[in-house]
Structure formats: structure tokens, C-alpha cells
Short mmCIF file of C-alpha atoms and ligand atoms in Angstrom, two decimals:
data_model
loop_
_atom_site.label_atom_id
_atom_site.label_comp_id
_atom_site.label_asym_id
_atom_site.label_seq_id
_atom_site.Cartn_x
_atom_site.Cartn_y
_atom_site.Cartn_z
CA UNK A 392 -74.34 -67.83 -50.34
CA UNK A 393 -74.23 -71.14 -52.14
CA UNK A 394 -71.76 -72.14 -54.81
CA UNK A 395 -71.58 -75.13 -57.14
CA UNK A 396 -67.93 -76.14 -57.04
CA UNK A 397 -66.04 -78.53 -59.30
CA UNK A 398 -62.60 -78.87 -57.73
CA UNK A 399 -60.68 -81.30 -59.93
CA UNK A 400 -59.96 -80.85 -63.65
CA UNK A 401 -56.84 -81.10 -65.83
CA UNK A 402 -54.92 -78.94 -68.30
CA UNK A 403 -53.47 -79.86 -71.71
CA UNK A 404 -50.15 -80.38 -69.87
CA UNK A 405 -51.59 -83.64 -68.50
CA UNK A 406 -51.88 -86.79 -70.60
CA UNK A 407 -54.97 -87.31 -72.74
CA UNK A 408 -56.38 -83.82 -72.18
CA UNK A 409 -58.02 -81.88 -74.99
CA UNK A 410 -55.97 -78.96 -76.40
CA UNK A 411 -59.28 -77.05 -76.30
CA UNK A 412 -58.93 -76.95 -72.52
CA UNK A 413 -58.12 -73.25 -72.06
CA UNK A 414 -59.03 -71.01 -69.11
CA UNK A 415 -61.55 -69.11 -71.25
CA UNK A 416 -63.20 -72.30 -72.57
CA UNK A 417 -63.40 -73.65 -69.02
CA UNK A 418 -65.06 -70.46 -67.73
CA UNK A 419 -67.53 -70.36 -70.62
CA UNK A 420 -68.55 -73.96 -69.95
CA UNK A 421 -68.93 -73.21 -66.24
CA UNK A 422 -71.38 -70.41 -67.07
CA UNK A 423 -73.48 -72.71 -69.30
CA UNK A 424 -73.29 -75.49 -66.77
CA UNK A 425 -74.05 -73.48 -63.62
CA UNK A 426 -70.69 -74.12 -61.97
CA UNK A 427 -69.74 -71.05 -59.92
CA UNK A 428 -66.44 -72.25 -58.43
CA UNK A 429 -63.91 -74.09 -60.61
CA UNK A 430 -60.50 -75.57 -59.95
CA UNK A 431 -57.66 -74.62 -62.28
CA UNK A 432 -56.21 -78.14 -62.38
CA UNK A 433 -52.46 -78.64 -62.78
CA UNK A 434 -51.58 -75.49 -60.81
CA UNK A 435 -48.04 -76.70 -60.06
CA UNK A 436 -47.25 -76.19 -63.75
CA UNK A 437 -45.70 -72.74 -64.36
CA UNK A 438 -47.08 -72.30 -67.90
CA UNK A 439 -50.61 -73.26 -66.89
CA UNK A 440 -50.41 -70.80 -63.96
CA UNK A 441 -49.42 -68.06 -66.40
CA UNK A 442 -52.32 -68.85 -68.70
CA UNK A 443 -54.74 -68.43 -65.79
CA UNK A 444 -53.27 -65.11 -64.62
CA UNK A 445 -55.69 -62.98 -66.67
CA UNK A 446 -58.73 -65.09 -65.75
CA UNK A 447 -58.57 -65.30 -61.95
CA UNK A 448 -60.90 -62.30 -62.01
CA UNK A 449 -63.27 -63.02 -64.88
CA UNK A 450 -66.37 -61.56 -66.47
CA UNK A 451 -68.29 -64.78 -65.79
CA UNK A 452 -67.90 -64.05 -62.06
CA UNK A 453 -66.58 -67.53 -61.37
CA UNK A 454 -64.34 -68.24 -58.40
CA UNK A 455 -61.10 -69.94 -59.44
CA UNK A 456 -59.36 -72.27 -56.97
CA UNK A 457 -55.79 -73.33 -57.72
CA UNK A 458 -55.72 -77.14 -57.71
CA UNK A 459 -53.32 -79.88 -58.66
CA UNK A 460 -53.20 -83.63 -58.74
CA UNK A 461 -49.96 -85.47 -58.08
CA UNK A 462 -49.00 -89.11 -58.20
CA UNK A 463 -47.03 -90.21 -55.15
CA UNK A 464 -45.49 -93.49 -54.03
CA UNK A 465 -47.42 -96.62 -55.00
CA UNK A 466 -48.99 -94.50 -57.78
CA UNK A 467 -51.56 -93.07 -55.34
CA UNK A 468 -53.19 -89.88 -56.62
CA UNK A 469 -53.54 -86.90 -54.29
CA UNK A 470 -55.62 -83.79 -54.90
CA UNK A 471 -54.26 -80.45 -53.67
CA UNK A 472 -56.25 -77.23 -53.26
CA UNK A 473 -54.78 -73.86 -52.37
CA UNK A 474 -55.88 -70.30 -51.88
CA UNK A 475 -53.45 -68.84 -54.42
CA UNK A 476 -50.69 -69.62 -56.90
CA UNK A 477 -47.97 -68.53 -54.46
CA UNK A 478 -48.82 -71.53 -52.27
CA UNK A 479 -48.63 -73.77 -55.37
CA UNK A 480 -45.22 -72.38 -56.27
CA UNK A 481 -43.94 -73.11 -52.77
CA UNK A 482 -45.35 -76.64 -52.88
CA UNK A 483 -43.77 -77.19 -56.30
CA UNK A 484 -40.33 -76.09 -55.11
CA UNK A 485 -40.63 -78.31 -52.02
CA UNK A 486 -41.50 -81.33 -54.17
CA UNK A 487 -39.29 -80.69 -57.20
CA UNK A 488 -36.14 -82.44 -55.84
CA UNK A 489 -38.26 -85.61 -55.78
CA UNK A 490 -39.75 -85.37 -59.25
CA UNK A 491 -38.46 -85.67 -62.81
CA UNK A 492 -41.48 -84.06 -64.43
CA UNK A 493 -42.88 -81.45 -62.04
CA UNK A 494 -42.05 -78.58 -64.42
CA UNK A 495 -43.31 -80.36 -67.52
CA UNK A 496 -46.15 -82.76 -66.67
CA UNK A 497 -49.53 -81.45 -65.60
CA UNK A 498 -49.92 -84.29 -63.11
CA UNK A 499 -46.36 -84.85 -61.88
CA UNK A 500 -44.98 -88.00 -60.29
CA UNK A 501 -43.33 -87.42 -56.93
CA UNK A 502 -41.07 -90.02 -55.34
CA UNK A 503 -42.38 -89.43 -51.83
CA UNK A 504 -44.77 -91.28 -49.54
CA UNK A 505 -48.24 -89.98 -48.76
CA UNK A 506 -47.14 -88.69 -45.37
CA UNK A 507 -44.17 -86.79 -46.83
CA UNK A 508 -46.32 -85.22 -49.53
CA UNK A 509 -49.13 -84.30 -47.12
CA UNK A 510 -46.66 -82.78 -44.65
CA UNK A 511 -45.07 -80.62 -47.36
CA UNK A 512 -48.49 -79.47 -48.61
CA UNK A 513 -49.74 -78.65 -45.11
CA UNK A 514 -46.56 -76.80 -44.15
CA UNK A 515 -46.90 -74.65 -47.26
CA UNK A 516 -50.53 -73.84 -46.45
CA UNK A 517 -52.23 -76.20 -48.92
CA UNK A 518 -55.14 -78.57 -48.51
CA UNK A 519 -54.80 -82.24 -49.49
CA UNK A 520 -56.78 -85.46 -49.74
CA UNK A 521 -56.87 -88.64 -51.79
CA UNK A 522 -58.25 -88.30 -55.34
CA UNK A 523 -60.88 -90.84 -56.52
CA UNK A 524 -60.11 -92.77 -53.36
CA UNK A 525 -61.65 -96.12 -54.26
CA UNK A 526 -60.53 -96.61 -57.87
CA UNK A 527 -58.50 -99.75 -58.48
CA UNK A 528 -55.31 -98.38 -60.06
CA UNK A 529 -54.48 -95.08 -58.41
CA UNK A 530 -56.90 -94.64 -55.51
CA UNK A 531 -55.52 -94.68 -51.97
CA UNK A 532 -57.64 -97.69 -51.00
CA UNK A 533 -56.26 -99.69 -53.93
CA UNK A 534 -52.93 -99.72 -52.12
CA UNK A 535 -53.66 -99.11 -48.46
CA UNK A 536 -56.23 -100.42 -46.02
CA UNK A 537 -56.39 -97.20 -44.03
CA UNK A 538 -55.70 -93.47 -44.26
CA UNK A 539 -52.87 -93.55 -41.65
CA UNK A 540 -51.16 -96.35 -43.62
CA UNK A 541 -50.67 -93.75 -46.36
CA UNK A 542 -50.75 -90.37 -44.62
CA UNK A 543 -49.28 -91.37 -41.23
CA UNK A 544 -49.96 -88.66 -38.68
CA UNK A 545 -50.97 -86.12 -41.37
CA UNK A 546 -54.74 -85.90 -41.54
CA UNK A 547 -56.31 -85.68 -45.00
CA UNK A 548 -58.52 -82.59 -45.32
CA UNK A 549 -61.11 -84.33 -47.52
CA UNK A 550 -61.66 -87.45 -49.59
CA UNK A 551 -62.65 -87.33 -53.25
CA UNK A 552 -65.16 -90.07 -54.03
CA UNK A 553 -64.53 -90.50 -57.77
CA UNK A 554 -67.03 -91.21 -60.52
CA UNK A 555 -67.65 -94.83 -59.52
CA UNK A 556 -68.66 -94.00 -55.95
CA UNK A 557 -71.17 -91.85 -54.06
CA UNK A 558 -71.25 -90.88 -50.37
CA UNK A 559 -72.87 -94.15 -49.35
CA UNK A 560 -69.65 -95.96 -50.35
CA UNK A 561 -67.56 -94.17 -47.75
CA UNK A 562 -70.22 -93.55 -45.10
CA UNK A 563 -69.65 -96.91 -43.39
CA UNK A 564 -65.88 -96.51 -43.05
CA UNK A 565 -65.17 -95.45 -39.49
CA UNK A 566 -61.91 -93.60 -40.12
CA UNK A 567 -63.74 -91.29 -42.55
CA UNK A 568 -66.51 -90.28 -40.17
CA UNK A 569 -65.30 -86.67 -39.89
CA UNK A 570 -63.62 -86.36 -43.30
CA UNK A 571 -65.65 -84.27 -45.80
CA UNK A 572 -66.42 -86.00 -49.09
CA UNK A 573 -65.89 -84.19 -52.38
CA UNK A 574 -67.39 -85.12 -55.74
CA UNK A 575 -65.51 -83.60 -58.69
CA UNK A 576 -65.50 -84.10 -62.44
CA UNK A 577 -61.79 -84.86 -63.12
CA UNK A 578 -62.60 -83.36 -66.55
CA UNK A 579 -60.13 -83.80 -69.43
CA UNK A 580 -62.08 -81.61 -71.87
CA UNK A 581 -64.03 -78.34 -71.55
CA UNK A 582 -67.23 -79.96 -72.83
CA UNK A 583 -70.32 -79.56 -70.62
CA UNK A 584 -70.47 -83.37 -70.77
CA UNK A 585 -67.32 -83.39 -68.63
CA UNK A 586 -66.90 -80.19 -66.59
CA UNK A 587 -69.34 -80.23 -63.68
CA UNK A 588 -70.48 -83.80 -64.33
CA UNK A 589 -69.81 -84.09 -60.60
CA UNK A 590 -69.80 -81.10 -58.25
CA UNK A 591 -70.24 -79.98 -54.64
CA UNK A 592 -72.79 -77.43 -53.49
CA UNK A 593 -71.07 -75.54 -50.70
CA UNK A 594 -72.13 -72.74 -48.39
CA UNK A 595 -69.73 -69.80 -48.55
CA UNK A 596 -69.66 -66.55 -46.59
CA UNK A 597 -68.12 -64.68 -49.50
CA UNK A 598 -66.65 -65.58 -52.88
CA UNK A 599 -63.02 -66.57 -53.18
CA UNK A 600 -60.59 -69.47 -53.21
CA UNK A 601 -59.65 -69.10 -49.55
CA UNK A 602 -63.29 -68.99 -48.51
CA UNK A 603 -64.03 -72.10 -50.59
CA UNK A 604 -61.31 -74.01 -48.77
CA UNK A 605 -62.50 -72.69 -45.40
CA UNK A 606 -66.04 -73.86 -46.21
CA UNK A 607 -64.82 -77.37 -46.89
CA UNK A 608 -62.77 -77.29 -43.71
CA UNK A 609 -65.89 -76.32 -41.77
CA UNK A 610 -67.80 -79.12 -43.50
CA UNK A 611 -70.20 -76.62 -45.09
CA UNK A 612 -71.05 -78.96 -47.93
CA UNK A 613 -74.78 -78.82 -48.60
CA UNK A 614 -74.91 -81.48 -51.28
CA UNK A 615 -72.74 -83.70 -53.46
CA UNK A 616 -73.87 -84.38 -56.99
CA UNK A 617 -72.64 -86.72 -59.66
CA UNK A 618 -72.89 -89.94 -61.56
CA UNK A 619 -74.92 -92.87 -60.45
CA UNK A 620 -71.94 -94.93 -59.21
CA UNK A 621 -72.99 -97.80 -61.48
CA UNK A 622 -72.16 -95.59 -64.46
CA UNK A 623 -68.49 -95.45 -63.46
CA UNK A 624 -66.06 -97.71 -65.29
CA UNK A 625 -64.73 -99.43 -62.17
CA UNK A 626 -67.95 -99.83 -60.23
CA UNK A 627 -68.08 -103.63 -60.34
CA UNK A 628 -65.37 -106.25 -60.10
CA UNK A 629 -64.62 -107.29 -63.71
CA UNK A 630 -62.06 -108.54 -66.23
CA UNK A 631 -60.07 -105.67 -67.76
CA UNK A 632 -59.92 -107.53 -71.10
CA UNK A 633 -63.45 -108.85 -71.74
CA UNK A 634 -65.28 -106.87 -68.98
CA UNK A 635 -67.05 -109.98 -67.67
CA UNK A 636 -68.16 -109.14 -64.12
CA UNK A 637 -67.49 -111.39 -61.13
CA UNK A 638 -68.28 -111.39 -57.45
CA UNK A 639 -65.25 -110.61 -55.30
CA UNK A 640 -65.34 -114.18 -53.96
CA UNK A 641 -65.26 -115.78 -57.42
CA UNK A 642 -62.51 -113.40 -58.55
CA UNK A 643 -60.49 -114.28 -55.46
CA UNK A 644 -60.90 -118.03 -56.01
CA UNK A 645 -59.65 -117.56 -59.59
CA UNK A 646 -56.57 -115.67 -58.39
CA UNK A 647 -57.89 -112.43 -60.01
CA UNK A 648 -57.49 -113.97 -63.49
CA UNK A 649 -60.48 -114.18 -65.82
CA UNK A 650 -61.47 -117.85 -66.39
CA UNK A 651 -62.61 -116.91 -69.92
CA UNK A 652 -59.54 -115.25 -71.34
CA UNK A 653 -56.89 -115.06 -68.61
CA UNK A 654 -57.28 -111.26 -68.39
CA UNK A 655 -56.65 -109.45 -65.14
CA UNK A 656 -59.69 -109.00 -62.91
CA UNK A 657 -59.84 -105.65 -61.13
CA UNK A 658 -61.71 -105.29 -57.87
CA UNK A 659 -64.66 -102.92 -58.29
CA UNK A 660 -65.13 -99.80 -56.23
CA UNK A 661 -68.34 -101.19 -54.73
CA UNK A 662 -66.68 -104.37 -53.51
CA UNK A 663 -63.68 -102.46 -52.16
CA UNK A 664 -65.90 -100.01 -50.26
CA UNK A 665 -67.98 -102.86 -48.82
CA UNK A 666 -64.83 -104.64 -47.68
CA UNK A 667 -63.59 -101.50 -45.87
CA UNK A 668 -66.93 -100.67 -44.24
CA UNK A 669 -66.74 -101.39 -40.54
CA UNK A 670 -69.43 -99.29 -38.91
CA UNK A 671 -73.00 -98.02 -39.24
CA UNK A 672 -73.18 -95.38 -42.00
CA UNK A 673 -72.39 -91.84 -40.80
CA UNK A 674 -74.72 -88.97 -41.72
CA UNK A 675 -73.66 -87.28 -44.92
CA UNK A 676 -74.97 -84.39 -47.01
CA UNK A 677 -77.47 -85.58 -49.62
CA UNK A 678 -75.93 -87.06 -52.75
CA UNK A 679 -77.87 -86.14 -55.87
CA UNK A 680 -77.41 -88.48 -58.80
CA UNK A 681 -77.29 -86.59 -62.09
CA UNK A 682 -76.61 -87.36 -65.73
CA UNK A 683 -75.17 -84.73 -68.09
CA UNK A 684 -77.98 -83.06 -70.03
CA UNK A 685 -76.19 -83.87 -73.31
CA UNK A 686 -76.38 -87.59 -72.49
CA UNK A 687 -80.08 -87.32 -71.63
CA UNK A 688 -80.74 -85.58 -74.95
CA UNK A 689 -78.71 -88.17 -76.87
CA UNK A 690 -80.72 -91.00 -75.27
CA UNK A 691 -84.05 -89.26 -75.91
CA UNK A 692 -83.23 -88.61 -79.58
CA UNK A 693 -81.76 -92.09 -80.07
CA UNK A 694 -78.46 -90.68 -81.34
CA UNK A 695 -75.05 -92.32 -81.15
CA UNK A 696 -73.30 -89.22 -79.83
CA UNK A 697 -74.31 -86.13 -77.88
CA UNK A 698 -72.11 -84.08 -80.26
CA UNK A 699 -74.42 -84.47 -83.28
CA UNK A 700 -76.04 -81.29 -84.64
CA UNK A 701 -79.54 -82.29 -83.59
CA UNK A 702 -78.45 -82.94 -80.02
CA UNK A 703 -76.46 -79.68 -79.91
CA UNK A 704 -79.40 -77.66 -81.24
CA UNK A 705 -81.73 -79.00 -78.58
CA UNK A 706 -79.11 -78.49 -75.88
CA UNK A 707 -78.67 -74.84 -76.89
CA UNK A 708 -82.43 -74.27 -77.04
CA UNK A 709 -82.86 -75.62 -73.51
CA UNK A 710 -80.00 -73.52 -72.12
CA UNK A 711 -81.12 -70.35 -73.96
CA UNK A 712 -84.66 -70.59 -72.67
CA UNK A 713 -84.33 -72.19 -69.24
CA UNK A 714 -80.96 -71.17 -67.84
CA UNK A 715 -77.93 -73.22 -66.87
CA UNK A 716 -77.67 -77.00 -67.08
CA UNK A 717 -77.56 -77.73 -63.36
CA UNK A 718 -80.76 -75.80 -62.77
CA UNK A 719 -82.42 -77.67 -65.67
CA UNK A 720 -81.34 -81.00 -64.21
CA UNK A 721 -82.34 -80.15 -60.64
CA UNK A 722 -84.72 -77.21 -60.26
CA UNK A 723 -86.59 -76.13 -63.40
CA UNK A 724 -90.24 -77.37 -63.36
CA UNK A 725 -90.74 -80.34 -65.68
CA UNK A 726 -93.64 -78.48 -67.31
CA UNK A 727 -91.25 -75.71 -68.41
CA UNK A 728 -88.90 -78.28 -69.96
CA UNK A 729 -91.88 -79.94 -71.65
CA UNK A 730 -92.59 -76.63 -73.37
CA UNK A 731 -89.36 -77.16 -75.30
CA UNK A 732 -89.12 -80.94 -75.58
CA UNK A 733 -91.51 -83.49 -74.10
CA UNK A 734 -89.07 -86.42 -74.30
CA UNK A 735 -86.35 -84.60 -72.39
CA UNK A 736 -88.91 -83.44 -69.81
CA UNK A 737 -90.06 -87.04 -69.27
CA UNK A 738 -86.49 -88.29 -68.96
CA UNK A 739 -85.58 -85.60 -66.41
CA UNK A 740 -88.74 -86.36 -64.44
CA UNK A 741 -87.76 -90.05 -64.49
CA UNK A 742 -84.25 -89.57 -63.20
CA UNK A 743 -85.35 -87.00 -60.59
CA UNK A 744 -87.62 -89.68 -59.15
CA UNK A 745 -85.03 -92.44 -59.56
CA UNK A 746 -86.89 -94.29 -62.32
CA UNK A 747 -83.87 -95.23 -64.31
CA UNK A 748 -82.36 -98.57 -65.31
CA UNK A 749 -78.63 -98.87 -64.86
CA UNK A 750 -76.24 -101.42 -66.32
CA UNK A 751 -73.18 -101.21 -64.05
CA UNK A 752 -69.69 -100.67 -65.46
CA UNK A 753 -66.55 -102.54 -64.46
CA UNK A 754 -63.02 -103.47 -65.53
CA UNK A 755 -62.61 -100.11 -67.31
CA UNK A 756 -65.89 -100.11 -69.22
CA UNK A 757 -68.40 -97.39 -68.34
CA UNK A 758 -71.87 -98.40 -67.22
CA UNK A 759 -74.97 -97.33 -69.13
CA UNK A 760 -78.51 -96.24 -68.38
CA UNK A 761 -81.95 -96.15 -69.91
CA UNK A 762 -85.19 -94.48 -68.86
ZN1 LIG B 1990 -56.19 -89.18 -60.75
ZN1 LIG B 1991 -61.75 -111.75 -69.46
#
């Protein structure tokens, strides 16, 4: 069996997350989107666990994987996956003496090093790896030059690429050659623009959280899918105030201060990945670049927002007649899409064949695209 898995989202107990993020809303979006395995997010939080209790078995038939993100020493973010909530509870009690907000915050801060956190998670039966590994503020490679520098003798079970990177960014880093890459949405709202904007197609022997984790452990990832890395807001090295982009060399010679306005220059994910690459690229599952259907519709209709009525109507018509969003983006024949809207069909044909113009993001400003 194959499953489209999005393994990193957040709950309203985390900062800047929509109050509309409820288990039911998440599952309904998954069904529209074509996501068949979804992470709970924030599974160390007791209230959020309770709210999921009635939805672990659900009428949408979606596999639910308890997941959590924590912030450890040096503000590095770690993603945790587990087969059930009991494991999460044990991890939470192990970590709680080292945290002020583990019972209250969705993404708690833990005053422990990467190796201490990873050891606790592994001993309790959890699965752990760096979240959005290359991002400049809270990615592992923002603070460390190697995995062992953070995790010591504990081996990370996977690495999450983050929105500003695809597999090619990590493929040339020798220490990652046998670490599976995950591509997840990190969604903060249940909108189909967010949930499943990145996902992993995995091969599973049967449905279930434990089987999902086992599949990743075996490296049974058939495909990663997500943003063109240029669309991410930290893809290029740029000023965080005026977003002017610089080469790493020019930024370095200016002491990482913007010559135009004195703002701080943040090293882009692309430059950081290049700097760490030390070997010929390893073979990786294919990485499919996708754009949320809502964004494609917005561009085709020339609207300012994908939430306008016109965009929503067309989105619903496409889903009603053609099936879920992922299949429309990837599989449905362009001629079928053209039967509903010729402009959307042309845009999907263009991005499937890579005919898309990207303006890279950087310094905290998202990139953009046109067909
Ligand atoms: Zn994070
Ligand atoms: Zn500037």
C-alpha cells in the first residue's frame, strides 16, 4: 500500500496557530487534499491528546501519528514521532523537569542538549530527527556543523528538509547518506493551502502509526513532494529588514549587516546546504515540486487571495469532479482538468513539466512564481 503522509503540523496550543485547527477540521482537509496519514502535532500536550482521543479511529480512514516538535538547547527544533500517546506521555514526563512550559505550550522549550533529548526519546520508544534542518533560526545546521555535534552518539532517525529545501540540498552531505529525508507541511492552519503542502509518499504494509514509523525506518519512502525551494522564505541569503539578497561572500565581507539599512543578513538555506556539501550527491527518492491548488487558481484568476469566493468556487468544482487535490496536481489527465477550467489545466501542465518562473525568497520573505 502507499500512503501520502504529512508528519509535522501544530495545534492551537502553539504560537500563531489558527483556533480553527481542530482534529475534525484537520481530518476533513486531509480527505480533500489526499493526505492519508497525518501527524497530530503537539502530542506532548495533555489537552491536545484528549481532543484527538475520539479521532484516532476516524470515518475518513486516515492514519493518525502522534507527533511533537520541541525546542532544545541553542533553540534547535526537533521533530518527534511515536506509535501512540502512551509513548508521548512517557517522553513528556522524562522532559518535564527541564521545561517550564511542557504542560502549557504546544511546542515546549526544553533545557537539554540534542543528545540528551534524543536519548530520552529513543529510550521511551520514540523516533526523532531535526525539524526544518537548514533554516537559519531554529534548524540544526544553523547552530551546528554536523549531526554528532548536536546529537552526539544518538543517531537521528530522519531529517526534515523544511519548506526552503528539497532533497538535492541534503544529498551532497556525507553524514546524511543513510538518513531518510522527510518533507512535511509544518501547517499552522487547517486550510488545504497549508496541510499537505509538503508530504511524503511512503510504502506501508498495513495502516497504522507504528507501521508508518517502521516504513520510514526501512527507508520505504517512494517520493517526497513539496514547495519549489525557491518559494521558501529563507531560500536565499538576504537582509531580514529590506530583503535585499546577497551572495554569501558579500554578506560575509559586510559582517552579515546589510549595507543599505544595517539590517541583519541571514544566511539562506541554499548557501548553507552548499557550504555543508562534501561529497557526490547520494541517490534519493524523487522529489516532486508542487504548488497548492488554491495558489494555482489564484494566479490563474489574477486574484489577490486564494480565499476569495471565485477561487473557492473553482477549487470546490475541481475537487467535486476530479477527486482529491494531490491527484489533481499529480495524476489527473490535463484534458480532464481542462473540461472544468482551461487556465488551471494549462498552469498544471506547465508546472508538471517544470515550465515555471520562480523569484526566490530570502530573509523571511516568501518567494513567488508565475507560469
Ligand atoms: Zn520548528
Ligand atoms: Zn537591509
